[in-house]
Coordinates of C-alpha atoms and ligand atoms in Angstrom, one line a residue:
M1 CA -83.8 -0.7 57.9
H2 CA -80.1 0.3 57.4
Q3 CA -79.3 1.1 53.8
K4 CA -76.3 -0.3 52.1
L5 CA -74.0 2.1 50.7
R6 CA -73.9 2.6 47.0
V7 CA -70.5 2.4 45.0
G8 CA -69.5 3.3 41.6
I9 CA -66.4 2.1 39.7
L10 CA -64.7 4.3 37.1
G11 CA -62.5 2.1 34.8
A12 CA -63.4 -1.5 34.0
G13 CA -59.9 -3.0 33.7
W14 CA -58.1 -5.6 35.8
P15 CA -58.2 -3.3 39.0
G16 CA -62.0 -2.3 38.2
Q17 CA -63.0 -5.9 38.2
Q18 CA -61.0 -6.9 41.6
H19 CA -62.8 -3.8 43.4
A20 CA -66.2 -5.3 41.9
R21 CA -65.4 -8.7 43.2
A22 CA -64.3 -7.4 46.6
L23 CA -67.5 -5.4 46.8
R24 CA -69.5 -8.6 46.0
A25 CA -67.7 -10.6 48.6
G26 CA -68.7 -8.3 51.4
N27 CA -72.2 -7.2 52.6
R28 CA -71.7 -3.5 53.2
A29 CA -72.4 -2.0 49.8
I30 CA -73.8 -2.6 46.5
L31 CA -72.5 -1.9 43.0
Q32 CA -74.6 1.0 41.9
A33 CA -73.0 2.0 38.8
C34 CA -69.9 1.7 36.5
S35 CA -68.4 3.9 33.9
E36 CA -66.1 2.6 31.0
K37 CA -65.5 4.1 27.7
E38 CA -64.3 1.2 25.8
P39 CA -67.3 -0.9 24.6
E40 CA -65.8 -4.4 24.7
R41 CA -64.5 -3.8 28.3
A42 CA -67.8 -2.1 29.3
A43 CA -69.9 -5.3 28.0
E44 CA -67.6 -7.8 30.1
F45 CA -67.8 -5.8 33.1
V46 CA -71.7 -5.6 33.0
K47 CA -72.0 -9.1 31.9
M48 CA -69.6 -10.2 35.2
F49 CA -71.0 -7.8 37.7
A50 CA -74.3 -6.2 36.8
P51 CA -74.0 -2.8 38.0
Q52 CA -77.6 -1.0 38.6
N53 CA -76.5 1.9 36.0
F54 CA -74.0 2.2 33.4
Y55 CA -72.2 5.3 32.0
S56 CA -69.6 5.2 29.1
E57 CA -67.9 8.8 30.8
Y58 CA -66.8 8.8 34.2
A59 CA -67.9 12.3 34.8
E60 CA -71.7 11.2 34.1
L61 CA -71.3 8.5 36.8
L62 CA -70.3 11.2 39.1
G63 CA -73.7 13.2 38.5
D64 CA -75.3 10.3 39.7
P65 CA -76.9 11.0 43.1
Q66 CA -77.6 7.3 43.8
V67 CA -73.7 7.0 44.3
D68 CA -72.1 7.4 47.6
A69 CA -68.8 6.4 46.9
V70 CA -66.3 5.8 44.0
V71 CA -63.5 3.7 43.2
V72 CA -61.2 5.2 40.7
C73 CA -59.3 2.7 38.1
L74 CA -58.8 5.2 35.4
P75 CA -55.3 5.8 33.8
N76 CA -53.1 7.7 36.2
F77 CA -53.5 11.2 34.7
L78 CA -57.4 11.1 35.6
H79 CA -56.9 10.2 39.1
F80 CA -56.5 13.8 40.5
P81 CA -59.4 15.3 38.2
A82 CA -61.8 12.3 39.0
T83 CA -60.9 12.4 42.5
L84 CA -61.4 16.0 43.0
A85 CA -64.5 15.8 40.8
A86 CA -65.9 13.0 42.9
L87 CA -65.0 15.0 46.4
E88 CA -66.7 18.1 44.9
A89 CA -69.7 15.8 44.2
G90 CA -69.9 14.7 47.9
K91 CA -68.5 11.2 47.2
H92 CA -66.2 9.3 49.2
V93 CA -63.1 8.1 47.2
L94 CA -61.1 4.9 46.9
C95 CA -58.5 5.5 44.2
E96 CA -56.1 3.2 42.7
K97 CA -52.3 3.9 42.8
P98 CA -50.6 6.2 42.2
P99 CA -52.6 8.5 44.1
T100 CA -51.9 11.4 42.0
M101 CA -49.1 12.4 39.5
N102 CA -47.3 14.5 42.3
G103 CA -47.4 15.6 45.7
A104 CA -48.9 19.0 45.3
E105 CA -51.9 17.4 43.5
M106 CA -52.3 15.0 46.5
K107 CA -52.4 17.8 49.1
V108 CA -55.3 19.6 47.2
L109 CA -57.0 16.4 47.5
Q110 CA -56.2 15.8 51.1
E111 CA -57.5 19.5 51.9
E112 CA -60.8 18.9 49.8
A113 CA -61.8 15.5 51.6
E114 CA -61.0 17.0 55.2
K115 CA -62.8 20.2 54.3
R116 CA -66.0 18.1 53.1
G117 CA -65.6 15.3 55.8
L118 CA -65.4 12.5 53.2
V119 CA -63.4 9.4 53.2
Y120 CA -60.4 9.5 50.8
F121 CA -58.6 6.3 50.6
F122 CA -55.7 5.2 48.2
S123 CA -55.4 1.7 46.8
R124 CA -52.7 -0.3 48.4
Q125 CA -54.0 -3.8 48.7
F126 CA -50.7 -5.2 49.5
R127 CA -51.0 -4.0 52.9
F128 CA -53.7 -6.4 53.4
T129 CA -52.1 -9.5 52.3
P130 CA -51.6 -12.4 54.6
A131 CA -47.6 -12.1 54.8
M132 CA -47.9 -8.3 55.4
R133 CA -50.7 -8.6 58.0
R134 CA -48.3 -11.2 60.0
A135 CA -45.2 -9.2 59.6
R136 CA -47.1 -6.0 60.7
E137 CA -48.3 -7.9 63.6
L138 CA -44.7 -9.0 64.7
I139 CA -43.6 -5.6 64.5
T140 CA -46.4 -4.0 66.6
Q141 CA -45.4 -6.7 69.4
D142 CA -41.9 -5.6 69.0
A143 CA -40.5 -8.7 67.6
L144 CA -37.8 -6.9 65.3
G145 CA -36.6 -4.2 68.2
T146 CA -35.6 -0.9 66.5
I147 CA -36.1 -0.8 62.7
Y148 CA -32.9 0.8 61.2
F149 CA -32.9 -0.5 57.4
A150 CA -35.4 -1.8 54.9
E151 CA -34.7 -3.5 51.2
A152 CA -37.7 -2.6 48.9
V153 CA -37.7 -4.3 45.6
W154 CA -40.1 -4.9 42.6
V155 CA -37.9 -5.6 39.5
R156 CA -38.8 -7.2 36.1
S157 CA -36.5 -8.3 33.2
R158 CA -39.0 -7.6 30.4
G159 CA -42.2 -6.2 31.8
I160 CA -43.0 -3.0 30.3
P161 CA -46.9 -2.5 30.4
L162 CA -48.7 -0.1 27.8
G163 CA -52.2 0.0 29.0
I164 CA -55.2 1.0 26.4
G165 CA -53.5 3.5 24.4
G166 CA -49.9 3.1 25.5
W167 CA -50.4 5.6 28.4
F168 CA -48.2 3.9 30.8
T169 CA -45.0 5.0 29.0
E170 CA -46.3 8.5 28.2
K171 CA -44.9 10.9 30.9
K172 CA -48.0 13.2 30.5
R173 CA -50.7 10.6 31.0
S174 CA -48.5 8.3 33.7
G175 CA -46.5 10.8 35.7
G176 CA -43.7 8.4 35.4
G177 CA -42.6 4.7 34.4
A178 CA -41.3 1.9 36.5
L179 CA -41.1 3.9 39.8
I180 CA -44.7 5.2 39.7
D181 CA -46.1 1.9 38.4
L182 CA -44.2 -0.8 40.6
G183 CA -41.8 1.1 42.7
I184 CA -44.8 2.9 44.6
H185 CA -45.8 -0.5 45.9
A186 CA -42.4 -1.7 47.0
L187 CA -41.5 1.5 48.5
D188 CA -45.2 1.6 50.4
A189 CA -44.7 -2.0 51.4
A190 CA -41.4 -1.1 53.2
W191 CA -42.5 2.3 54.5
F192 CA -45.9 0.8 55.9
L193 CA -44.1 -1.9 57.9
M194 CA -41.8 0.5 59.3
G195 CA -44.6 2.3 60.6
T196 CA -44.7 5.3 58.1
P197 CA -41.9 7.6 59.5
R198 CA -41.5 11.0 58.1
P199 CA -39.2 10.9 55.2
V200 CA -36.6 13.5 55.3
S201 CA -34.3 13.1 52.1
V202 CA -33.8 11.1 48.9
T203 CA -30.8 10.3 46.9
A204 CA -31.7 8.5 43.4
S205 CA -31.1 7.9 40.1
V206 CA -33.9 6.9 37.2
F207 CA -32.9 5.2 34.0
Q208 CA -34.5 4.6 30.4
N209 CA -32.4 1.9 28.7
F210 CA -35.0 -0.4 27.3
K211 CA -37.7 1.4 25.3
H212 CA -36.5 -0.5 22.1
L213 CA -38.4 -3.7 23.8
V214 CA -41.9 -2.3 23.1
Q215 CA -43.8 -0.7 20.1
T216 CA -45.6 2.5 21.4
P217 CA -45.7 5.9 20.0
I218 CA -44.3 7.8 22.9
F219 CA -41.9 6.5 25.6
D220 CA -40.5 9.2 27.9
V221 CA -40.3 7.7 31.0
E222 CA -37.9 5.8 33.2
D223 CA -37.7 2.0 32.8
A224 CA -35.7 1.7 36.0
A225 CA -35.2 3.8 39.4
F226 CA -32.8 3.3 42.4
A227 CA -33.2 5.3 45.3
F228 CA -32.0 5.6 48.9
I229 CA -34.4 7.5 51.3
R230 CA -33.6 8.8 54.9
F231 CA -36.4 9.0 57.8
E232 CA -36.8 11.3 60.8
N233 CA -36.3 8.2 63.2
S234 CA -32.9 7.6 61.3
A235 CA -33.9 4.5 59.5
V236 CA -33.4 4.2 55.8
V237 CA -34.8 2.2 52.9
Q238 CA -33.0 1.1 49.8
L239 CA -35.3 0.9 46.7
K240 CA -34.8 -0.8 43.5
T241 CA -37.4 -1.1 40.8
S242 CA -37.4 -1.9 37.1
W243 CA -39.7 -2.8 34.1
A244 CA -36.7 -4.0 32.2
G245 CA -33.2 -5.0 32.9
N246 CA -30.9 -7.7 32.2
L247 CA -31.7 -9.5 35.6
T248 CA -29.5 -12.2 36.9
D249 CA -30.5 -16.0 37.1
E250 CA -30.8 -15.6 41.1
I251 CA -34.4 -14.2 40.1
P252 CA -36.8 -16.6 38.9
E253 CA -39.0 -16.4 35.8
G254 CA -42.4 -14.6 36.7
D255 CA -45.8 -14.4 35.3
G256 CA -45.3 -13.2 31.6
F257 CA -43.0 -10.4 32.8
G258 CA -39.7 -12.1 32.3
R259 CA -37.8 -12.7 35.6
E260 CA -39.5 -11.0 38.4
L261 CA -38.9 -10.2 42.1
N262 CA -41.2 -8.3 44.5
N263 CA -39.9 -8.7 48.0
T264 CA -39.6 -6.6 51.2
T265 CA -37.1 -7.0 54.2
I266 CA -37.2 -5.0 57.5
Y267 CA -34.0 -5.2 59.4
G268 CA -34.3 -4.7 63.4
T269 CA -32.0 -4.8 65.9
K270 CA -33.7 -7.9 67.5
A271 CA -34.6 -9.6 64.0
T272 CA -35.0 -9.2 60.5
V273 CA -38.3 -10.0 58.7
R274 CA -38.6 -11.0 54.9
L275 CA -42.0 -11.1 53.2
R276 CA -41.4 -13.9 50.5
P277 CA -41.2 -16.3 51.9
L278 CA -42.3 -15.0 55.1
T279 CA -39.2 -15.5 57.5
L280 CA -37.8 -14.4 60.5
F281 CA -34.2 -14.2 61.1
Q282 CA -33.3 -13.9 64.8
D283 CA -30.7 -13.6 67.3
K284 CA -30.8 -16.4 69.7
A285 CA -28.3 -16.1 72.4
G286 CA -25.7 -14.8 69.8
K287 CA -26.7 -17.4 67.0
L288 CA -29.0 -16.2 64.2
V289 CA -31.9 -18.7 63.7
D290 CA -34.3 -18.5 60.4
T291 CA -37.9 -19.2 61.3
P292 CA -40.3 -19.9 58.4
L293 CA -43.6 -18.0 59.4
H294 CA -47.3 -19.0 58.5
P295 CA -49.8 -16.3 58.0
K296 CA -52.7 -16.4 60.2
D297 CA -55.3 -16.6 57.4
E298 CA -55.6 -16.2 53.5
A299 CA -58.2 -13.7 53.6
D300 CA -58.3 -11.6 50.1
S301 CA -56.4 -8.3 50.3
F302 CA -58.7 -6.7 47.8
V303 CA -61.7 -7.9 50.0
L304 CA -60.4 -6.6 53.3
Q305 CA -59.2 -3.5 51.8
M306 CA -62.5 -2.7 50.5
D307 CA -64.1 -3.7 54.0
N308 CA -61.9 -1.1 55.6
F309 CA -62.8 1.6 53.2
L310 CA -66.7 1.0 53.5
A311 CA -66.3 0.9 57.2
A312 CA -64.5 4.1 57.5
I313 CA -67.2 5.6 55.6
E314 CA -69.8 4.3 58.2
G315 CA -67.5 5.6 60.9
K316 CA -66.6 2.2 62.1
A317 CA -63.0 1.9 61.3
E318 CA -59.9 4.4 60.5
P319 CA -58.8 4.1 56.9
L320 CA -55.7 2.3 56.8
N321 CA -54.3 3.9 53.4
N322 CA -55.2 7.6 54.4
A323 CA -54.6 10.9 52.7
R324 CA -51.7 12.1 54.8
Q325 CA -49.7 8.9 53.8
A326 CA -50.4 9.5 50.2
V327 CA -49.2 13.1 50.4
Y328 CA -45.9 11.7 51.8
L329 CA -45.6 8.8 49.4
M330 CA -45.9 11.4 46.3
E331 CA -43.6 13.4 47.9
M332 CA -41.2 10.8 48.0
L333 CA -41.7 10.2 44.5
D334 CA -41.3 13.7 43.4
A335 CA -37.9 14.0 45.1
I336 CA -36.7 10.5 43.6
Y337 CA -37.3 12.3 40.2
L338 CA -35.8 15.5 41.3
S339 CA -32.7 14.1 42.9
S340 CA -32.3 12.1 39.5
N341 CA -32.5 15.2 37.6
T342 CA -30.1 17.4 39.5
G343 CA -27.6 14.7 40.7
R344 CA -28.1 15.9 44.3
E345 CA -29.6 14.5 47.5
V346 CA -33.0 16.4 47.9
P347 CA -34.5 17.3 51.2
I348 CA -38.4 16.7 52.0
A349 CA -39.9 19.6 54.0
D350 CA -41.7 19.1 57.1
G351 CA -44.9 20.8 55.6
T352 CA -48.4 21.0 57.6
R353 CA -49.3 17.4 56.9
Ligands
LIG401 N1 -53.5 -1.9 42.4 C1 -52.8 -2.8 41.5 O1 -52.3 -3.7 41.7 C2 -53.1 -2.2 40.4 C3 -52.9 -3.1 39.1 C4 -53.0 -2.6 37.8 C5 -53.1 -1.2 37.4 N2 -53.5 -0.4 38.7 C6 -53.7 1.1 38.4 O2 -55.0 1.1 38.0 C7 -55.2 2.2 37.1 C8 -55.6 1.5 35.9 O3 -54.9 0.6 35.2 P1 -55.3 -0.6 34.0 O4 -54.3 -1.3 33.9 O5 -56.6 -1.2 34.3 O6 -55.1 0.7 32.7 P2 -55.9 0.6 31.6 O7 -55.8 1.7 30.6 O8 -55.9 -1.0 31.0 O9 -57.7 1.0 32.0 C9 -58.1 1.8 32.2 C10 -59.5 2.2 32.0 O10 -60.0 3.4 32.1 C11 -61.0 3.5 31.0 N3 -61.0 5.1 30.8 C12 -60.5 5.9 30.3 N4 -61.0 7.2 30.3 C13 -62.2 7.1 30.8 C14 -63.2 8.0 30.9 N5 -63.1 9.2 30.6 N6 -64.4 7.4 31.2 C15 -64.6 6.1 31.6 N7 -63.6 5.3 31.4 C16 -62.3 5.8 30.9 C17 -60.4 3.0 29.8 O11 -61.2 2.6 28.7 C18 -59.8 1.6 30.4 O12 -60.5 0.5 30.3 C19 -53.9 2.7 37.0 O13 -53.9 4.3 37.6 C20 -52.9 1.7 37.4 O14 -51.6 2.2 38.1 C21 -53.2 -0.9 39.9

């Protein structure tokens, strides 16, 4: 009889719970183990998802020979050491965003996974949403023509996260602020729809203007970032992201973070597509026609992502969110911070990826 894959989840906060739910929704794998340091969270998770084994420290779970693959849902500074240790222990990895704190770390993980023949997958469930899948389908059918520009936006007016112990606002533990937390999602959405072209240069500025809005011991990261990225195929992206800002009334109230807008618009020579609400803006005989689009199905993005990760381990699919792309993503973020620090445009070298 074919044995199901056995998965361990490291960190039992909101993302850990989403991945456990996704695991349960499919039938390729079982939840073998969970590790969570914080007792109340651990108890809640165990009650909800009943893993076979429980550990309070993630390193103990990595020593469990019954675990084939892990999902890393720990604070950002643990993504690199936990993923590396998991790969060294022979386990496939699905890691929450950001994949690491910088491009150099991600390159090490890419090489380690390749050397060991293990699947590395970074979590970007937004690539699997109904609107995203429909937009990607239109683009692959050439409905947009040549893509030359994309707008990538995720802004909040009052949405500074803290996490357990305030790690989101401390550079040493987060790697950055709004950019590495929200901007990475917005940038990836646009970049993915564009077909992940190779980035060549970045001009950017990041800002810290709103730390007074939260009570946290350390706040040394940006609360907003604005960037302009050029790609090898001459296309460009404009990225806007913020945890906090005095946003205008064009942006509606969101779900607990003040005004909030998370959207992607891809401009092509034949048509433009916008994700929310999903609409095609198309030239028809010289006239611009707006067409509301309907996603084909409402399948859950975490469930589809987990299925792709597990199918990749089984050798039945290519991982959609792969290590090579994670290196580029982290290099784009590195270049945004460097451009902001130096006040100059920063080239991104064409390495060996
Ligand atoms: N994909 C998404 O949409 C999404 C959404 C939210 C967060 N995230 C990412 O998920 C990660 C976790 O975010 P969060 O909001 O749950 O943070 P969090 O601080 O609320 O949760 C992290 C959990 O890890 C646990 N932990 C820390 N050290 C540990 C250790 N040594 N062993 C075992 N457990 C340990 C903590 O107790 C905590 O419960 C972050 O990297 C974040 O960027 C992704």
